């Protein structure tokens, strides 16, 4: 069961290839800090590679055939890309899936208020976070404001060197005697995650003059009224780019590795595929961090509908064929795994944990309290994957998320398994999962990409 450190198999040429890939990834997570930004970025890139919007195919009444490449951009927040295979779709597809939403602080619908000559924005955190990690660090605001006329304003404030940054205060240590006695979950409470945005009073304004100043600034600079907040999705995220981490630059620190670190290599593997024997699919979904709910989460029917539309555009639609296509599919549901951390060894079972540098992580099951909520993959399927990864010289490791009864987590795997298809959890190991700055190994990112390429090509 010895898993070699994957760095050992890299010669200088392969190292270069890996670094080039990781530079692309760093750029991706530095540019894309919301689900919308990820989807727009990927769509621009895949269009250049010949992918066509499925809605355009349908509108034009065009017929789809083997090797055609189509995508569905669902509400700007989820993406499905298909390269149609030579084998009939009802024989099943090879699916790569990952999520592009990440933990963050969302602005409330009516967020702006004034207190003691300061203007602040009220937030509601999204996903599971240690709230105390999100104070006293530079935050940027990303998202959209939709005006009543339907026009969409893209907002990115705090990323450019010349931009201001925002942030949430922490209590000074000198006065923290009571705070330091609290449990971790109460040290900073959800309602105290308020973002400071201004402190200059508007001249001539009697009532809430600092807030009035910010309202004026938003109107003049961005064309946003205070009421427009009610139809906005604005996400406060850590400001700044992803960077190399470690003196040897072997790791990457960045915001949102979970789960863009699986999303990026997944769609890149689709772009690297020249011939699809089975229909190959990459699914990038939203809302995983809050239970895969909503129209753009994995519980939504948008993917199933896309499969039906594609079969229809191939002149082959039937309800039965849709069901067969889904049931006969094989999927790598990719999400981050916990990397062994020598600072916190007590929560890990050493033989069944993921390690930095040991490649793509495969989790037969996730879940908590006796595998509850898990998709427990079939060993027959795992055996097939072992063969494909070994034949393609992909470094991989098997792992669980921590010790039994220490906690746990879920992914989108169990949802896709509802169709009766073979699904297994896979992905990249990270430290600091769900912290503002997460850490992952470059070699693991690249091995994940190689694993996804092998999966699309060789899984029958
Ligand atoms: Mn995740
Ligand atoms: Mn997560």
Coordinates of C-alpha atoms and ligand atoms in Angstrom, one line a residue:
X1 CA 0.0 0.0 0.0
X2 CA 3.0 2.3 -0.2
X3 CA 2.1 5.5 -2.0
X4 CA 5.2 7.2 -3.4
X5 CA 5.6 10.9 -3.1
X6 CA 4.5 12.0 -6.6
X7 CA 7.2 14.7 -6.8
X8 CA 9.7 11.9 -7.3
X9 CA 8.4 10.9 -10.7
X10 CA 8.7 14.4 -12.2
X11 CA 11.7 15.2 -14.5
X12 CA 12.4 18.8 -15.5
X13 CA 10.2 18.6 -18.6
X14 CA 7.2 17.3 -16.6
X15 CA 7.9 19.9 -13.8
X16 CA 7.6 22.6 -16.4
X17 CA 4.3 21.3 -17.7
X18 CA 3.0 21.0 -14.2
X19 CA 4.0 24.5 -13.3
X20 CA 2.4 25.9 -16.4
X21 CA -0.8 24.2 -15.5
X22 CA -0.6 25.5 -11.9
X23 CA 0.0 29.0 -13.2
X24 CA -3.2 28.7 -15.2
X25 CA -5.0 27.5 -12.0
X26 CA -3.6 30.3 -9.9
X27 CA -4.8 32.9 -12.4
X28 CA -8.2 31.2 -12.4
X29 CA -8.7 31.4 -8.7
X30 CA -7.3 34.9 -8.5
X31 CA -9.7 36.1 -11.1
X32 CA -12.7 34.0 -10.1
X33 CA -14.0 34.3 -6.6
X34 CA -17.7 33.7 -7.1
X35 CA -19.6 30.9 -8.8
X36 CA -20.7 33.4 -11.6
X37 CA -17.1 34.5 -12.2
X38 CA -16.0 30.9 -12.5
X39 CA -18.7 30.0 -15.0
X40 CA -18.1 33.1 -17.1
X41 CA -14.4 32.5 -17.2
X42 CA -14.8 28.8 -18.2
X43 CA -17.4 29.6 -20.8
X44 CA -15.1 32.2 -22.5
X45 CA -12.4 29.6 -22.6
X46 CA -14.4 26.6 -23.8
X47 CA -16.1 28.7 -26.6
X48 CA -12.6 29.3 -28.0
X49 CA -12.1 25.5 -28.0
X50 CA -15.2 25.0 -30.1
X51 CA -18.0 24.5 -27.5
X52 CA -21.3 25.8 -28.6
X53 CA -24.2 27.0 -26.5
X54 CA -26.9 24.2 -26.4
X55 CA -29.7 26.8 -26.6
X56 CA -28.3 28.1 -29.9
X57 CA -28.2 24.6 -31.2
X58 CA -31.9 24.1 -30.2
X59 CA -33.0 27.5 -31.5
X60 CA -31.3 26.9 -34.9
X61 CA -32.8 23.4 -35.1
X62 CA -29.4 22.0 -35.6
X63 CA -28.8 18.3 -35.4
X64 CA -26.1 17.1 -33.0
X65 CA -23.7 14.2 -33.8
X66 CA -20.7 12.4 -32.3
X67 CA -17.8 14.6 -31.3
X68 CA -19.9 17.8 -31.2
X69 CA -19.1 20.0 -28.2
X70 CA -22.0 21.8 -26.5
X71 CA -22.4 23.5 -23.2
X72 CA -25.2 24.8 -20.9
X73 CA -24.6 27.9 -18.9
X74 CA -27.3 27.6 -16.3
X75 CA -28.3 31.0 -14.9
X76 CA -24.7 32.0 -15.1
X77 CA -24.0 30.0 -12.0
X78 CA -23.7 26.4 -13.2
X79 CA -22.1 24.9 -16.3
X80 CA -22.5 21.5 -18.1
X81 CA -20.2 20.8 -21.0
X82 CA -20.6 17.8 -23.3
X83 CA -18.4 16.2 -25.9
X84 CA -20.7 13.7 -27.6
X85 CA -19.2 10.2 -28.0
X86 CA -19.2 7.7 -30.8
X87 CA -21.0 5.2 -28.5
X88 CA -24.8 5.9 -28.2
X89 CA -25.5 8.1 -25.2
X90 CA -27.8 5.6 -23.6
X91 CA -24.7 3.4 -22.9
X92 CA -23.8 6.0 -20.4
X93 CA -21.5 9.0 -20.0
X94 CA -18.2 9.7 -18.3
X95 CA -18.9 12.5 -15.9
X96 CA -16.6 14.9 -14.1
X97 CA -18.3 17.0 -11.4
X98 CA -17.2 19.7 -9.1
X99 CA -18.6 22.8 -7.4
X100 CA -17.7 26.4 -8.0
X101 CA -19.3 28.1 -4.9
X102 CA -17.0 28.6 -1.9
X103 CA -17.6 29.7 1.7
X104 CA -17.8 33.5 2.0
X105 CA -19.8 36.3 3.6
X106 CA -22.9 37.4 1.6
X107 CA -24.3 40.9 2.0
X108 CA -27.8 40.9 3.5
X109 CA -30.6 42.2 1.3
X110 CA -30.8 45.5 3.3
X111 CA -27.2 45.7 4.5
X112 CA -26.1 49.3 4.9
X113 CA -26.4 51.0 8.2
X114 CA -24.7 53.6 10.4
X115 CA -23.4 53.2 13.9
X116 CA -21.3 55.7 15.9
X117 CA -20.3 57.7 12.8
X118 CA -19.2 54.6 10.9
X119 CA -21.0 53.0 7.9
X120 CA -21.2 49.2 7.9
X121 CA -22.5 46.4 5.8
X122 CA -24.4 43.6 7.4
X123 CA -23.6 40.0 6.2
X124 CA -24.9 36.5 6.4
X125 CA -22.2 33.9 6.1
X126 CA -22.4 31.3 3.4
X127 CA -21.3 27.7 4.0
X128 CA -19.5 26.3 7.1
X129 CA -16.9 28.7 8.4
X130 CA -14.9 29.3 11.6
X131 CA -16.2 32.9 12.0
X132 CA -13.2 34.1 13.9
X133 CA -11.0 33.4 10.8
X134 CA -12.8 36.1 8.8
X135 CA -12.0 39.2 10.8
X136 CA -8.9 41.5 10.6
X137 CA -8.1 40.6 7.0
X138 CA -8.6 42.5 3.7
X139 CA -11.8 41.7 2.0
X140 CA -13.0 42.4 -1.5
X141 CA -16.6 42.6 -2.7
X142 CA -17.5 40.5 -5.8
X143 CA -20.9 40.0 -7.3
X144 CA -23.7 41.5 -9.3
X145 CA -26.4 44.1 -8.8
X146 CA -29.4 43.7 -11.0
X147 CA -31.3 47.0 -11.7
X148 CA -35.1 47.1 -12.1
X149 CA -34.6 47.4 -15.9
X150 CA -32.9 44.0 -15.9
X151 CA -29.4 45.3 -16.5
X152 CA -26.7 43.5 -14.6
X153 CA -23.8 45.4 -13.0
X154 CA -20.7 43.4 -12.3
X155 CA -19.0 44.4 -9.1
X156 CA -15.3 43.8 -8.1
X157 CA -13.9 46.1 -5.5
X158 CA -10.7 45.4 -3.6
X159 CA -8.7 43.4 -6.1
X160 CA -6.9 46.1 -8.0
X161 CA -3.8 47.5 -6.3
X162 CA -5.4 51.0 -6.5
X163 CA -8.7 49.8 -5.0
X164 CA -9.6 50.2 -1.3
X165 CA -10.1 47.0 0.6
X166 CA -12.9 46.3 3.2
X167 CA -12.8 44.3 6.4
X168 CA -14.3 43.2 9.7
X169 CA -12.8 44.4 12.9
X170 CA -11.6 42.1 15.7
X171 CA -11.5 42.9 19.4
X172 CA -8.1 44.1 20.6
X173 CA -6.4 41.5 22.8
X174 CA -6.0 44.0 25.6
X175 CA -9.8 43.9 26.2
X176 CA -10.4 40.3 25.2
X177 CA -10.5 38.7 28.7
X178 CA -14.1 37.7 28.4
X179 CA -14.0 36.9 24.7
X180 CA -11.0 34.6 25.1
X181 CA -13.0 32.5 27.6
X182 CA -15.7 31.7 25.0
X183 CA -15.7 28.6 22.9
X184 CA -14.4 28.9 19.3
X185 CA -17.9 29.0 17.8
X186 CA -18.8 32.0 20.0
X187 CA -15.6 34.0 19.9
X188 CA -16.9 35.9 16.9
X189 CA -20.6 35.5 16.3
X190 CA -22.5 35.6 13.0
X191 CA -24.3 38.9 13.6
X192 CA -21.0 40.6 14.4
X193 CA -19.6 40.0 10.9
X194 CA -20.2 43.5 9.8
X195 CA -18.0 45.1 7.2
X196 CA -16.7 48.6 7.8
X197 CA -17.1 50.7 4.6
X198 CA -16.9 54.4 5.6
X199 CA -16.4 57.1 8.1
X200 CA -16.8 60.5 6.5
X201 CA -20.1 62.4 7.2
X202 CA -21.9 64.0 4.2
X203 CA -22.0 67.7 4.5
X204 CA -25.4 69.2 5.3
X205 CA -26.9 65.8 6.2
X206 CA -28.4 65.6 9.7
X207 CA -29.6 62.0 9.8
X208 CA -27.0 59.2 9.4
X209 CA -24.6 61.5 7.5
X210 CA -21.8 58.8 7.1
X211 CA -24.3 56.3 5.6
X212 CA -25.6 59.1 3.3
X213 CA -22.0 59.7 2.1
X214 CA -21.7 56.0 1.2
X215 CA -25.1 56.0 -0.6
X216 CA -24.0 59.1 -2.6
X217 CA -20.7 57.4 -3.4
X218 CA -22.3 54.2 -4.6
X219 CA -24.7 56.2 -6.8
X220 CA -22.0 58.4 -8.3
X221 CA -19.3 55.8 -8.7
X222 CA -21.3 52.6 -9.5
X223 CA -24.8 53.8 -10.3
X224 CA -26.2 51.7 -7.4
X225 CA -29.0 53.0 -5.2
X226 CA -29.5 51.7 -1.7
X227 CA -32.7 49.9 -2.9
X228 CA -30.6 48.1 -5.5
X229 CA -29.0 46.0 -2.7
X230 CA -32.3 44.1 -2.6
X231 CA -31.7 42.6 -6.0
X232 CA -28.0 42.0 -5.7
X233 CA -25.7 39.1 -4.9
X234 CA -22.6 40.6 -3.3
X235 CA -20.1 38.4 -1.8
X236 CA -17.3 39.5 0.6
X237 CA -14.2 37.3 -0.1
X238 CA -10.5 37.5 0.9
X239 CA -8.8 40.2 -1.2
X240 CA -5.7 39.4 -3.2
X241 CA -4.3 36.8 -5.6
X242 CA -3.3 33.2 -5.0
X243 CA 0.4 32.8 -4.4
X244 CA 3.1 30.2 -4.2
X245 CA 3.4 28.9 -0.7
X246 CA 6.6 27.4 0.9
X247 CA 10.2 28.2 0.3
X248 CA 10.3 25.6 -2.4
X249 CA 7.1 26.9 -4.0
X250 CA 5.6 23.5 -4.0
X251 CA 2.2 24.6 -2.7
X252 CA -0.4 27.2 -3.5
X253 CA -2.2 29.4 -1.0
X254 CA -5.4 30.9 -2.3
X255 CA -9.1 31.6 -1.6
X256 CA -11.6 29.0 -2.8
X257 CA -9.5 25.9 -3.5
X258 CA -12.7 24.2 -2.3
X259 CA -13.7 23.4 -4.9
X260 CA -12.3 25.3 -7.8
X261 CA -9.2 23.1 -7.4
X262 CA -11.3 20.3 -8.8
X263 CA -13.4 22.4 -11.1
X264 CA -10.4 23.8 -13.0
X265 CA -8.7 20.5 -13.8
X266 CA -12.1 19.0 -14.6
X267 CA -12.9 21.4 -17.4
X268 CA -9.3 21.5 -18.5
X269 CA -9.4 17.7 -18.9
X270 CA -12.4 18.2 -21.2
X271 CA -10.5 20.7 -23.3
X272 CA -7.6 18.2 -23.6
X273 CA -9.8 15.4 -24.9
X274 CA -9.5 15.0 -28.6
X275 CA -11.8 12.1 -29.2
X276 CA -14.7 11.0 -27.0
X277 CA -15.6 7.3 -27.3
X278 CA -18.3 7.6 -24.6
X279 CA -20.0 11.0 -24.2
X280 CA -17.8 13.0 -21.8
X281 CA -19.2 15.6 -19.5
X282 CA -18.0 18.2 -17.1
X283 CA -20.4 19.6 -14.6
X284 CA -19.6 22.7 -12.5
X285 CA -22.3 23.3 -10.0
X286 CA -23.3 25.9 -7.4
X287 CA -24.7 25.8 -3.9
X288 CA -22.7 22.7 -2.7
X289 CA -21.6 24.5 0.4
X290 CA -25.2 25.0 1.5
X291 CA -26.6 21.6 0.6
X292 CA -26.7 21.6 -3.3
X293 CA -30.1 23.3 -3.2
X294 CA -31.6 25.8 -5.6
X295 CA -32.0 25.8 -9.4
X296 CA -28.2 25.9 -9.9
X297 CA -27.3 23.3 -7.2
X298 CA -26.8 19.6 -8.0
X299 CA -30.3 18.7 -6.7
X300 CA -31.7 20.8 -9.6
X301 CA -32.9 19.0 -12.7
X302 CA -31.0 21.2 -15.0
X303 CA -28.4 18.6 -15.9
X304 CA -31.0 15.9 -16.5
X305 CA -32.9 18.3 -18.7
X306 CA -29.7 19.1 -20.7
X307 CA -29.2 15.3 -21.3
X308 CA -32.8 15.1 -22.6
X309 CA -32.3 18.1 -24.9
X310 CA -29.1 16.7 -26.3
X311 CA -30.7 13.3 -27.1
X312 CA -33.5 15.3 -28.7
X313 CA -31.1 17.3 -30.8
X314 CA -29.5 14.0 -31.9
X315 CA -32.9 12.8 -33.0
X316 CA -32.9 10.1 -30.4
X317 CA -35.0 11.4 -27.5
X318 CA -37.0 9.1 -25.4
X319 CA -37.7 9.1 -21.7
X320 CA -36.1 5.6 -21.5
X321 CA -33.0 6.7 -23.3
X322 CA -32.5 9.6 -20.8
X323 CA -32.9 7.2 -17.9
X324 CA -30.5 4.7 -19.4
X325 CA -27.9 7.4 -20.3
X326 CA -27.9 8.6 -16.6
X327 CA -28.0 5.1 -15.0
X328 CA -25.2 3.7 -17.2
X329 CA -22.9 6.7 -16.5
X330 CA -19.8 6.7 -14.4
X331 CA -18.8 9.7 -12.4
X332 CA -15.8 11.2 -10.5
X333 CA -17.5 13.6 -8.1
X334 CA -14.6 15.8 -7.2
X335 CA -14.2 17.8 -4.1
X336 CA -11.5 18.7 -1.7
X337 CA -10.2 16.3 1.0
X338 CA -8.5 17.1 4.2
X339 CA -4.7 16.9 3.9
X340 CA -2.8 15.4 6.8
X341 CA -1.6 18.2 9.0
X342 CA 1.3 17.6 11.4
X343 CA 0.0 20.4 13.6
X344 CA -3.3 18.5 14.1
X345 CA -2.5 14.8 13.9
X346 CA -5.0 13.7 16.5
X347 CA -8.0 14.1 14.2
X348 CA -6.6 11.9 11.4
X349 CA -6.2 8.2 11.0
X350 CA -2.7 8.1 9.5
X351 CA -3.2 5.1 7.2
X352 CA -6.5 6.5 5.8
X353 CA -5.9 10.1 5.3
X354 CA -4.8 12.2 2.3
X355 CA -1.2 13.6 2.1
X356 CA 0.2 16.5 0.2
X357 CA 2.2 15.2 -2.7
X358 CA 0.6 11.8 -3.1
X359 CA -1.7 12.7 -6.0
X360 CA -5.4 12.6 -6.6
X361 CA -7.4 11.5 -3.6
X362 CA -10.1 8.9 -3.9
X363 CA -12.7 8.7 -1.1
X364 CA -14.8 5.6 -1.3
X365 CA -17.2 7.2 1.1
X366 CA -17.6 10.5 3.0
X367 CA -20.3 11.3 5.5
X368 CA -20.2 11.3 9.3
X369 CA -21.5 9.3 12.3
X370 CA -21.1 5.9 10.6
X371 CA -20.9 7.0 7.0
X372 CA -24.3 8.8 7.3
X373 CA -25.1 10.9 4.2
X374 CA -22.4 9.2 2.2
X375 CA -22.4 7.7 -1.3
X376 CA -20.4 4.6 -0.5
X377 CA -18.9 3.7 -3.9
X378 CA -18.9 0.1 -5.3
X379 CA -15.6 -1.8 -5.1
X380 CA -16.2 -3.0 -8.7
X381 CA -16.0 0.6 -9.8
X382 CA -13.0 1.4 -7.6
X383 CA -11.2 -1.6 -9.2
X384 CA -11.9 -0.3 -12.6
X385 CA -10.5 3.1 -11.7
X386 CA -7.4 1.7 -10.1
X387 CA -6.6 -0.1 -13.3
X388 CA -7.1 3.1 -15.4
X389 CA -5.0 5.3 -13.1
X390 CA -2.2 2.7 -12.9
X391 CA -2.1 2.2 -16.7
X392 CA -1.9 6.0 -17.1
X393 CA 0.7 6.4 -14.4
X394 CA -1.5 8.7 -12.3
X395 CA -0.5 9.2 -8.7
X396 CA -3.5 8.6 -6.5
X397 CA -4.2 7.8 -2.8
X398 CA -7.2 6.7 -0.9
X399 CA -8.5 8.5 2.2
X400 CA -11.3 9.4 4.6
X401 CA -12.0 12.8 6.0
X402 CA -10.5 12.4 9.4
X403 CA -11.0 9.9 12.2
X404 CA -14.2 8.0 12.8
X405 CA -16.7 10.1 14.8
X406 CA -14.4 13.2 14.5
X407 CA -16.8 15.0 12.2
X408 CA -17.2 14.6 8.4
X409 CA -18.7 16.2 5.3
X410 CA -20.7 15.7 2.2
X411 CA -20.4 16.3 -1.5
X412 CA -22.6 16.0 -4.6
X413 CA -21.8 12.3 -5.1
X414 CA -24.9 10.9 -3.4
X415 CA -27.2 13.1 -5.5
X416 CA -25.9 11.8 -8.8
X417 CA -25.9 8.3 -7.4
X418 CA -29.7 8.6 -7.2
X419 CA -29.8 8.0 -11.0
X420 CA -28.3 4.6 -10.3
X421 CA -24.9 5.4 -11.8
X422 CA -21.5 4.6 -10.4
X423 CA -20.1 7.6 -8.5
X424 CA -17.0 8.0 -6.4
X425 CA -15.6 10.9 -4.5
X426 CA -12.3 12.1 -5.7
X427 CA -10.3 15.3 -5.5
X428 CA -7.4 17.3 -4.1
X429 CA -6.2 17.4 -0.5
X430 CA -6.1 20.9 1.2
X431 CA -5.1 22.3 4.5
X432 CA -7.1 25.1 6.1
X433 CA -10.3 23.9 4.4
X434 CA -13.0 26.7 4.5
X435 CA -10.5 29.2 5.9
X436 CA -10.1 32.5 4.0
X437 CA -6.8 31.1 2.6
X438 CA -6.5 27.4 1.8
X439 CA -3.4 25.5 0.9
X440 CA -2.9 22.8 -1.6
X441 CA 0.0 21.0 -3.4
X442 CA 0.8 21.7 -7.0
X443 CA 1.6 18.2 -7.8
X444 CA -1.8 17.0 -6.5
X445 CA -3.6 19.5 -8.7
X446 CA -1.7 18.3 -11.7
X447 CA -2.2 14.6 -10.9
X448 CA -5.9 15.3 -10.5
X449 CA -5.9 16.8 -14.0
X450 CA -4.0 13.7 -15.3
X451 CA -6.4 11.5 -13.5
X452 CA -9.4 13.3 -15.0
X453 CA -7.9 13.0 -18.5
X454 CA -7.4 9.3 -18.0
X455 CA -10.9 8.9 -16.7
X456 CA -12.5 10.6 -19.7
X457 CA -10.5 8.6 -22.2
X458 CA -10.3 5.1 -20.7
X459 CA -13.2 4.4 -18.4
X460 CA -15.5 2.1 -20.2
Ligands
LIG1 MN1 -16.3 21.2 -1.4
LIG2 MN1 -16.6 22.8 1.3

